[in-house]
């Protein structure tokens, strides 16, 4: 009934416009990472992965818990990527420690660019969201207007170049993370809360990786490598595996093992061509001018 | 210390469930792939930041779709500011008249999408979403009405009006191109 009422030209134009290529897997995954890295910065709980927000509606709250656990993962990653002082890594980073006895195993981790469960089946889309989100009738126009306002207001904080240029992500995310605590995390998730186990393991991951970073900042490459080694043993495919790899490279730099560092860095860049973490590597002994 | 596999819907699962749709919709609205990538990311990030808004909504997809619609509009405006000539109105007349076997179908496709976007820009948001959902996405009136939580008559009336404008639009660009 629709099409016969349109002219040929109009129908043809519509038909052509409908025919678009599907999203390829690589782009899909790349976008997902960028989204998580950016979005996490705006959410509460970045500093305390164990906390979950209180909320009145059960279903919504469950959804948010689940969401937050996903966010925390990237929040943690983001925080890790960001909380490190840049001065530590800029220029020739050779900490006082040139200890070469640290375990080299740290660096050889076969870090998958993408966790297996992140790999989508092309073209498939499970519909989990609708199942959980409560159906609350709301006047369309009203909601639309409200949405529009906050939309315009908030999107201005996300300059689009930051999205396409992965290297901009850390700065953007970090500044927002600092100034935008949205709501205080106030209640613990129930024992059966989804993401509980991943939450605690994430916290532990975060602790190890942060400590390693702090050790690096203090010039203790050996300690950093130990911590990263522990992370690798316990979380070989952990959420922060790529952060671990990146820190491992910095640790090699700090230990004066630039050749190994470069080798690892090449591999890292191959696996994570658009990782925001590359920016940090760029300021290390593997970036720019070779030592 | 178990893995991160949990059955509850997570943001990642929301992303997985809707990214394909938003991607296609972004292309159908005339963004090229690079722009679509940026814009779809922005949509998810914006969605992420607006959970409170989201909680009163019945359909994730509609909600995301509306954010997308706005972002696409914004995207165009910002492009126009940067390079005012990025959007010219010249149209390949074949696009409206030639049979489907165009020598460069991909080009014709993206051009068609560009035109659709130009048209959507001209519409009010309400009409644009109805037009897009019904004429491009081929949803039925009742489906769109449910989705938008609007009376079905309202939906049909927006569709009718948008279709009339579309015919005028097609005449206009067809005439100019020839």
Coordinates of C-alpha atoms in Angstrom, one line a residue:
Chain A
X1 CA 0.0 0.0 0.0
X2 CA 2.9 2.2 0.6
X3 CA 5.0 1.8 -2.4
X4 CA 2.4 2.2 -5.1
X5 CA 1.6 5.6 -3.9
X6 CA 5.1 6.9 -4.4
X7 CA 6.4 7.9 -7.7
X8 CA 9.0 5.7 -9.5
X9 CA 11.8 8.1 -8.8
X10 CA 10.9 8.3 -5.1
X11 CA 10.6 4.5 -4.8
X12 CA 13.9 3.9 -6.6
X13 CA 15.7 6.4 -4.4
X14 CA 14.3 4.7 -1.3
X15 CA 15.2 1.3 -2.5
X16 CA 18.8 2.3 -3.1
X17 CA 19.0 4.0 0.2
X18 CA 17.9 0.8 2.0
X19 CA 20.7 -1.2 0.6
X20 CA 23.7 -0.6 2.9
X21 CA 26.6 -2.8 3.8
X22 CA 26.6 -4.6 7.1
X23 CA 28.9 -3.7 9.9
X24 CA 32.1 -5.7 9.7
X25 CA 33.4 -7.5 12.7
X26 CA 36.6 -5.6 13.0
X27 CA 34.9 -2.3 13.0
X28 CA 32.3 -3.6 15.4
X29 CA 34.9 -4.5 17.9
X30 CA 36.9 -1.4 17.4
X31 CA 33.9 0.7 18.0
X32 CA 32.9 -1.2 21.1
X33 CA 36.2 -0.6 22.7
X34 CA 36.1 3.0 22.0
X35 CA 32.6 3.3 23.3
X36 CA 33.4 1.5 26.5
X37 CA 36.6 3.5 27.0
X38 CA 34.8 6.8 26.6
X39 CA 31.6 6.0 28.3
X40 CA 33.2 4.6 31.4
X41 CA 34.7 8.0 32.2
X42 CA 31.3 9.4 32.7
X43 CA 30.0 6.8 35.0
X44 CA 30.2 6.5 38.8
X45 CA 32.2 3.8 40.4
X46 CA 35.3 4.3 38.4
X47 CA 37.4 4.5 41.5
X48 CA 35.6 1.8 43.3
X49 CA 34.8 -1.1 41.1
X50 CA 32.9 -2.9 43.8
X51 CA 30.3 -0.4 44.4
X52 CA 27.0 -0.3 42.6
X53 CA 24.5 2.5 42.5
X54 CA 21.3 2.3 44.5
X55 CA 18.1 2.5 42.5
X56 CA 14.5 2.1 43.1
X57 CA 13.4 -0.1 40.3
X58 CA 14.5 -3.7 40.5
X59 CA 14.7 -4.5 36.8
X60 CA 16.3 -1.2 36.0
X61 CA 18.7 -1.7 38.8
X62 CA 19.6 -5.1 37.7
X63 CA 20.3 -3.7 34.3
X64 CA 22.4 -1.0 35.7
X65 CA 24.3 -3.4 37.8
X66 CA 25.1 -5.4 34.8
X67 CA 25.9 -2.4 32.8
X68 CA 28.1 -1.0 35.5
X69 CA 30.0 -4.2 35.7
X70 CA 30.8 -3.8 32.0
X71 CA 31.6 -0.2 32.5
X72 CA 33.8 -0.8 35.4
X73 CA 35.8 -3.1 33.3
X74 CA 36.5 -0.3 30.9
X75 CA 36.5 2.3 33.6
X76 CA 39.2 0.3 35.3
X77 CA 41.0 0.1 32.1
X78 CA 40.6 3.8 31.5
X79 CA 41.6 4.7 34.9
X80 CA 44.6 2.6 34.6
X81 CA 45.5 4.2 31.3
X82 CA 44.9 7.6 32.7
X83 CA 45.9 7.8 36.2
X84 CA 49.5 7.5 35.4
X85 CA 51.4 10.7 35.4
X86 CA 52.5 11.5 31.9
X87 CA 55.7 13.0 33.1
X88 CA 56.7 9.5 34.0
X89 CA 56.5 8.3 30.6
X90 CA 57.4 11.3 28.4
X91 CA 60.7 11.4 26.7
X92 CA 63.3 8.9 27.6
X93 CA 61.9 6.9 30.4
X94 CA 64.7 5.3 32.2
X95 CA 63.9 5.0 35.8
X96 CA 66.7 4.9 38.2
X97 CA 66.4 1.2 38.2
X98 CA 68.1 -0.6 35.4
X99 CA 67.6 -3.9 37.0
X100 CA 67.6 -6.6 34.4
X101 CA 66.9 -9.5 36.6
X102 CA 63.2 -9.1 36.5
X103 CA 61.2 -12.0 35.1
X104 CA 60.9 -11.5 31.4
X105 CA 57.7 -13.6 31.3
X106 CA 55.7 -10.6 31.9
X107 CA 55.9 -9.4 28.4
X108 CA 55.3 -12.5 26.4
X109 CA 51.7 -12.7 27.2
X110 CA 49.6 -13.7 24.2
X111 CA 47.0 -11.0 24.7
X112 CA 44.0 -11.4 22.5
X113 CA 43.0 -8.1 21.0
X114 CA 39.5 -9.0 21.9
X115 CA 38.1 -11.2 24.6
X116 CA 36.3 -14.2 23.0
X117 CA 33.0 -13.2 24.4
X118 CA 33.4 -9.9 22.7
X119 CA 33.5 -11.3 19.3
X120 CA 30.1 -11.0 17.8
X121 CA 28.5 -13.3 15.4
X122 CA 28.3 -11.2 12.3
X123 CA 24.9 -10.0 11.6
X124 CA 23.4 -11.5 14.7
X125 CA 22.0 -9.5 17.5
X126 CA 20.6 -10.9 20.6
X127 CA 17.8 -8.9 22.2
X128 CA 18.7 -8.8 25.8
X129 CA 18.0 -5.2 26.5
X130 CA 14.3 -5.1 25.9
X131 CA 13.8 -8.1 28.0
X132 CA 14.9 -6.4 31.1
X133 CA 14.0 -2.8 30.6
X134 CA 10.6 -2.1 32.1
X135 CA 7.9 -0.9 29.9
X136 CA 6.9 2.5 31.2
X137 CA 4.6 4.4 29.0
X138 CA 5.7 7.9 28.7
X139 CA 4.4 10.7 26.5
X140 CA 6.5 10.7 23.5
X141 CA 6.7 14.4 22.9
X142 CA 7.6 15.2 26.4
X143 CA 10.3 12.6 26.7
X144 CA 11.6 13.6 23.3
X145 CA 11.9 17.2 24.2
X146 CA 13.6 16.5 27.5
X147 CA 15.9 14.1 25.8
X148 CA 16.7 16.6 23.2
X149 CA 17.9 19.1 25.6
X150 CA 20.1 17.0 27.6
X151 CA 21.4 15.5 24.5
X152 CA 22.6 18.7 23.0
X153 CA 24.0 19.8 26.3
X154 CA 26.0 16.7 26.9
X155 CA 27.2 15.7 23.6
X156 CA 29.2 18.9 23.4
X157 CA 31.5 17.3 25.9
X158 CA 32.4 14.6 23.4
X159 CA 34.2 16.1 20.5
X160 CA 34.0 13.6 17.7
X161 CA 37.7 13.7 16.8
X162 CA 38.3 12.0 20.1
X163 CA 36.4 9.1 18.9
X164 CA 38.1 8.6 15.7
X165 CA 41.5 9.3 17.0
X166 CA 42.1 6.7 19.6
X167 CA 45.0 8.6 21.1
X168 CA 42.8 11.4 22.3
X169 CA 40.7 9.2 24.3
X170 CA 42.7 9.1 27.5
X171 CA 42.8 12.9 28.0
X172 CA 39.2 13.3 27.3
X173 CA 38.1 10.5 29.5
X174 CA 40.4 11.4 32.3
X175 CA 39.3 15.0 32.6
X176 CA 35.7 14.0 32.6
X177 CA 36.2 11.2 35.0
X178 CA 37.7 13.6 37.5
X179 CA 35.1 16.3 37.3
X180 CA 32.0 14.2 36.8
X181 CA 31.1 11.9 39.7
X182 CA 27.6 11.3 38.7
X183 CA 26.2 9.6 41.7
X184 CA 27.8 8.3 44.8
X185 CA 28.1 4.6 44.8
X186 CA 26.2 3.8 47.9
X187 CA 25.0 0.2 48.0
X188 CA 26.6 -3.1 47.5
X189 CA 25.1 -5.4 45.0
X190 CA 23.2 -8.4 46.4
X191 CA 25.3 -11.5 46.6
X192 CA 23.7 -12.9 43.5
X193 CA 24.2 -9.7 41.6
X194 CA 25.3 -10.3 38.1
X195 CA 28.9 -9.4 37.5
X196 CA 29.8 -10.0 41.1
X197 CA 32.6 -12.4 40.4
X198 CA 33.9 -10.5 37.5
X199 CA 33.8 -7.4 39.7
X200 CA 36.0 -8.8 42.4
X201 CA 38.4 -10.2 39.9
X202 CA 38.5 -7.0 38.1
X203 CA 39.2 -5.2 41.3
X204 CA 42.1 -7.5 41.9
X205 CA 43.3 -7.0 38.3
X206 CA 43.1 -3.4 38.8
X207 CA 45.1 -3.5 42.0
X208 CA 47.9 -5.5 40.4
X209 CA 48.1 -3.3 37.3
X210 CA 47.8 -0.1 39.2
X211 CA 50.5 -1.2 41.6
X212 CA 52.7 -2.1 38.7
X213 CA 52.2 1.3 37.3
X214 CA 53.0 2.9 40.6
X215 CA 56.1 0.8 40.8
X216 CA 57.1 2.0 37.4
X217 CA 56.4 5.6 38.4
X218 CA 58.7 5.1 41.3
X219 CA 61.3 3.7 39.0
X220 CA 61.1 0.2 40.3
X221 CA 60.9 -1.8 37.1
X222 CA 61.6 -5.0 38.9
X223 CA 58.7 -4.7 41.2
X224 CA 56.5 -3.6 38.2
X225 CA 57.5 -6.7 36.3
X226 CA 56.8 -8.9 39.3
X227 CA 53.3 -7.5 39.7
X228 CA 52.6 -7.8 36.0
X229 CA 53.9 -11.3 36.1
X230 CA 51.4 -12.1 38.8
X231 CA 48.7 -10.5 36.8
X232 CA 49.6 -12.6 33.9
X233 CA 49.6 -15.8 35.9
X234 CA 46.3 -15.1 37.5
X235 CA 44.5 -13.3 34.7
X236 CA 46.1 -14.4 31.5
X237 CA 43.2 -13.2 29.5
X238 CA 42.1 -10.6 32.0
X239 CA 40.3 -7.4 31.3
X240 CA 43.4 -5.5 31.7
X241 CA 45.6 -7.7 29.6
X242 CA 46.4 -5.0 27.1
X243 CA 47.3 -2.6 29.9
X244 CA 49.5 -5.3 31.3
X245 CA 51.3 -5.6 27.9
X246 CA 51.7 -1.9 27.6
X247 CA 53.1 -1.6 31.1
X248 CA 55.4 -4.5 30.5
X249 CA 56.9 -2.6 27.6
X250 CA 57.4 0.4 29.7
X251 CA 59.0 -1.7 32.3
X252 CA 61.4 -3.1 29.7
X253 CA 62.2 0.5 28.8
X254 CA 62.8 1.4 32.4
X255 CA 65.0 -1.6 32.8
X256 CA 67.1 -0.5 29.8
X257 CA 66.0 -3.4 27.6
X258 CA 65.0 -1.2 24.7
X259 CA 65.4 -3.8 22.0
X260 CA 63.0 -6.2 23.8
X261 CA 60.7 -3.3 24.5
X262 CA 60.5 -2.4 20.8
X263 CA 59.9 -5.9 19.8
X264 CA 57.0 -6.1 22.2
X265 CA 55.7 -2.7 21.2
X266 CA 55.6 -3.7 17.6
X267 CA 53.5 -6.7 18.5
X268 CA 51.3 -4.6 20.7
X269 CA 50.7 -2.1 18.0
X270 CA 49.8 -4.9 15.6
X271 CA 47.3 -6.4 18.0
X272 CA 45.9 -3.1 19.1
X273 CA 46.3 -0.7 16.2
X274 CA 43.9 1.8 17.6
X275 CA 44.5 1.4 21.3
X276 CA 44.7 4.6 23.3
X277 CA 47.5 2.9 25.2
X278 CA 49.7 3.3 22.2
X279 CA 49.9 7.0 23.0
X280 CA 51.7 6.1 26.2
X281 CA 54.1 3.9 24.4
X282 CA 54.9 6.7 22.0
X283 CA 56.4 8.6 24.8
X284 CA 58.5 5.8 26.0
X285 CA 61.8 4.3 24.7
X286 CA 59.9 2.6 21.9
X287 CA 58.3 5.7 20.6
X288 CA 59.5 8.2 18.1
X289 CA 63.3 8.4 18.1
X290 CA 64.9 5.2 18.8
X291 CA 67.4 5.3 21.6
Chain B
X1 CA 38.3 -15.1 40.2
X2 CA 36.0 -16.4 37.6
X3 CA 35.7 -15.1 34.2
X4 CA 33.6 -12.1 33.3
X5 CA 30.9 -14.1 31.7
X6 CA 27.7 -13.1 33.3
X7 CA 24.2 -13.6 32.0
X8 CA 22.8 -10.2 32.9
X9 CA 22.4 -7.6 30.2
X10 CA 25.5 -5.4 30.2
X11 CA 26.3 -2.4 28.3
X12 CA 28.3 -4.7 26.1
X13 CA 25.3 -6.8 25.4
X14 CA 23.2 -3.7 24.7
X15 CA 25.9 -2.6 22.3
X16 CA 25.9 -6.0 20.6
X17 CA 22.2 -6.1 20.3
X18 CA 21.8 -2.7 18.7
X19 CA 25.0 -1.7 17.0
X20 CA 24.2 -3.4 13.7
X21 CA 20.9 -1.7 13.5
X22 CA 22.4 1.7 14.3
X23 CA 25.2 1.2 11.9
X24 CA 22.8 0.4 9.0
X25 CA 20.5 3.2 10.0
X26 CA 23.5 5.6 10.1
X27 CA 24.5 4.6 6.6
X28 CA 20.9 4.8 5.4
X29 CA 20.8 8.3 6.7
X30 CA 23.6 9.1 4.5
X31 CA 26.8 9.0 6.6
X32 CA 29.8 7.5 5.0
X33 CA 31.4 4.7 6.9
X34 CA 33.9 6.8 8.8
X35 CA 31.3 9.2 9.9
X36 CA 28.9 6.4 10.8
X37 CA 31.6 4.9 13.0
X38 CA 32.0 8.2 14.8
X39 CA 28.4 8.9 15.1
X40 CA 27.3 5.4 16.3
X41 CA 30.0 5.6 18.9
X42 CA 28.7 8.9 20.0
X43 CA 25.2 7.5 20.2
X44 CA 26.3 4.8 22.6
X45 CA 28.3 7.1 24.7
X46 CA 25.5 9.6 24.9
X47 CA 23.2 6.7 25.8
X48 CA 25.6 5.6 28.4
X49 CA 25.6 9.0 30.0
X50 CA 21.9 9.3 30.1
X51 CA 20.7 6.2 31.9
X52 CA 18.3 8.2 33.9
X53 CA 16.5 9.3 30.8
X54 CA 16.7 5.8 29.5
X55 CA 15.0 4.2 32.5
X56 CA 11.6 5.6 31.7
X57 CA 11.8 4.3 28.2
X58 CA 10.2 1.2 26.8
X59 CA 12.4 0.4 23.9
X60 CA 16.1 0.6 23.9
X61 CA 16.1 0.6 20.1
X62 CA 13.8 3.5 19.7
X63 CA 15.7 5.4 22.3
X64 CA 19.0 4.8 20.6
X65 CA 17.5 5.5 17.2
X66 CA 16.3 8.9 18.3
X67 CA 19.7 9.8 19.7
X68 CA 21.1 8.7 16.4
X69 CA 18.8 10.9 14.5
X70 CA 19.9 13.9 16.4
X71 CA 23.5 13.0 16.1
X72 CA 23.3 12.6 12.4
X73 CA 21.7 16.0 12.2
X74 CA 24.3 17.5 14.4
X75 CA 27.0 15.8 12.4
X76 CA 25.8 17.4 9.2
X77 CA 25.6 20.8 10.8
X78 CA 29.1 20.6 12.1
X79 CA 30.4 19.4 8.7
X80 CA 28.7 22.3 7.1
X81 CA 30.3 24.7 9.4
X82 CA 33.7 23.2 8.7
X83 CA 33.3 23.0 4.9
X84 CA 30.2 24.7 3.6
X85 CA 30.5 23.1 0.3
X86 CA 30.7 19.5 1.5
X87 CA 27.0 19.1 0.8
X88 CA 26.1 20.2 -2.6
X89 CA 22.8 19.5 -4.1
X90 CA 23.9 18.3 -7.5
X91 CA 22.3 14.9 -8.2
X92 CA 23.0 12.3 -10.7
X93 CA 19.8 12.1 -12.6
X94 CA 20.4 8.4 -13.2
X95 CA 19.8 7.8 -9.6
X96 CA 16.2 8.5 -10.0
X97 CA 15.6 7.1 -13.5
X98 CA 18.1 4.4 -14.4
X99 CA 17.3 0.7 -13.9
X100 CA 19.0 -1.0 -10.9
X101 CA 22.1 -2.2 -12.8
X102 CA 24.1 1.0 -12.3
X103 CA 27.7 0.6 -13.2
X104 CA 28.7 1.7 -9.7
X105 CA 26.1 0.5 -7.4
X106 CA 28.0 1.4 -4.3
X107 CA 28.3 5.0 -5.5
X108 CA 24.6 5.1 -6.3
X109 CA 23.8 3.7 -3.0
X110 CA 25.8 6.3 -1.0
X111 CA 24.5 9.0 -3.2
X112 CA 21.0 7.8 -2.5
X113 CA 21.8 7.8 1.2
X114 CA 23.1 11.3 0.9
X115 CA 19.9 12.4 -0.6
X116 CA 17.8 10.8 2.0
X117 CA 19.8 12.6 4.6
X118 CA 19.3 15.9 2.8
X119 CA 15.6 15.2 2.9
X120 CA 15.5 14.1 6.5
X121 CA 17.2 17.4 7.4
X122 CA 14.3 19.2 5.9
X123 CA 11.7 17.4 8.0
X124 CA 10.7 18.0 11.5
X125 CA 12.1 15.4 13.8
X126 CA 8.7 13.8 14.2
X127 CA 8.2 13.4 10.5
X128 CA 11.8 12.4 9.9
X129 CA 11.6 9.5 12.3
X130 CA 8.3 8.3 10.9
X131 CA 9.5 8.6 7.4
X132 CA 12.7 6.8 8.1
X133 CA 11.1 4.0 10.0
X134 CA 8.3 3.4 7.6
X135 CA 9.8 4.2 4.2
X136 CA 13.4 3.1 4.7
X137 CA 13.1 0.6 7.5
X138 CA 9.7 -0.5 6.2
X139 CA 8.0 -0.8 9.5
X140 CA 4.2 -0.7 9.5
X141 CA 2.2 2.1 11.0
X142 CA 1.1 0.1 14.0
X143 CA 4.7 -0.9 14.7
X144 CA 5.9 2.6 14.5
X145 CA 3.1 3.8 16.7
X146 CA 4.0 1.3 19.3
X147 CA 7.7 2.2 19.0
X148 CA 7.1 5.9 19.3
X149 CA 4.2 5.5 21.7
X150 CA 2.1 7.7 19.5
X151 CA -1.4 7.1 18.2
X152 CA -1.4 5.2 15.0
X153 CA -3.3 7.9 13.3
X154 CA -0.7 10.4 14.2
X155 CA 1.9 8.2 12.7
X156 CA 0.0 7.8 9.5
X157 CA -0.6 11.5 9.2
X158 CA 3.1 12.2 9.7
X159 CA 3.9 9.6 7.1
X160 CA 1.4 11.1 4.6
X161 CA 2.8 14.5 5.1
X162 CA 6.4 13.3 4.8
X163 CA 5.7 11.4 1.7
X164 CA 4.2 14.5 0.0
X165 CA 7.3 16.4 0.9
X166 CA 9.4 13.6 -0.3
X167 CA 7.8 13.6 -3.7
X168 CA 8.4 17.3 -3.9
X169 CA 12.0 16.8 -2.9
X170 CA 12.5 14.1 -5.6
X171 CA 11.0 16.4 -8.2
X172 CA 13.3 19.2 -7.1
X173 CA 16.5 17.2 -7.1
X174 CA 15.5 15.3 -10.3
X175 CA 14.8 18.6 -12.1
X176 CA 18.0 20.1 -10.9
X177 CA 20.1 17.2 -11.9
X178 CA 18.8 16.9 -15.4

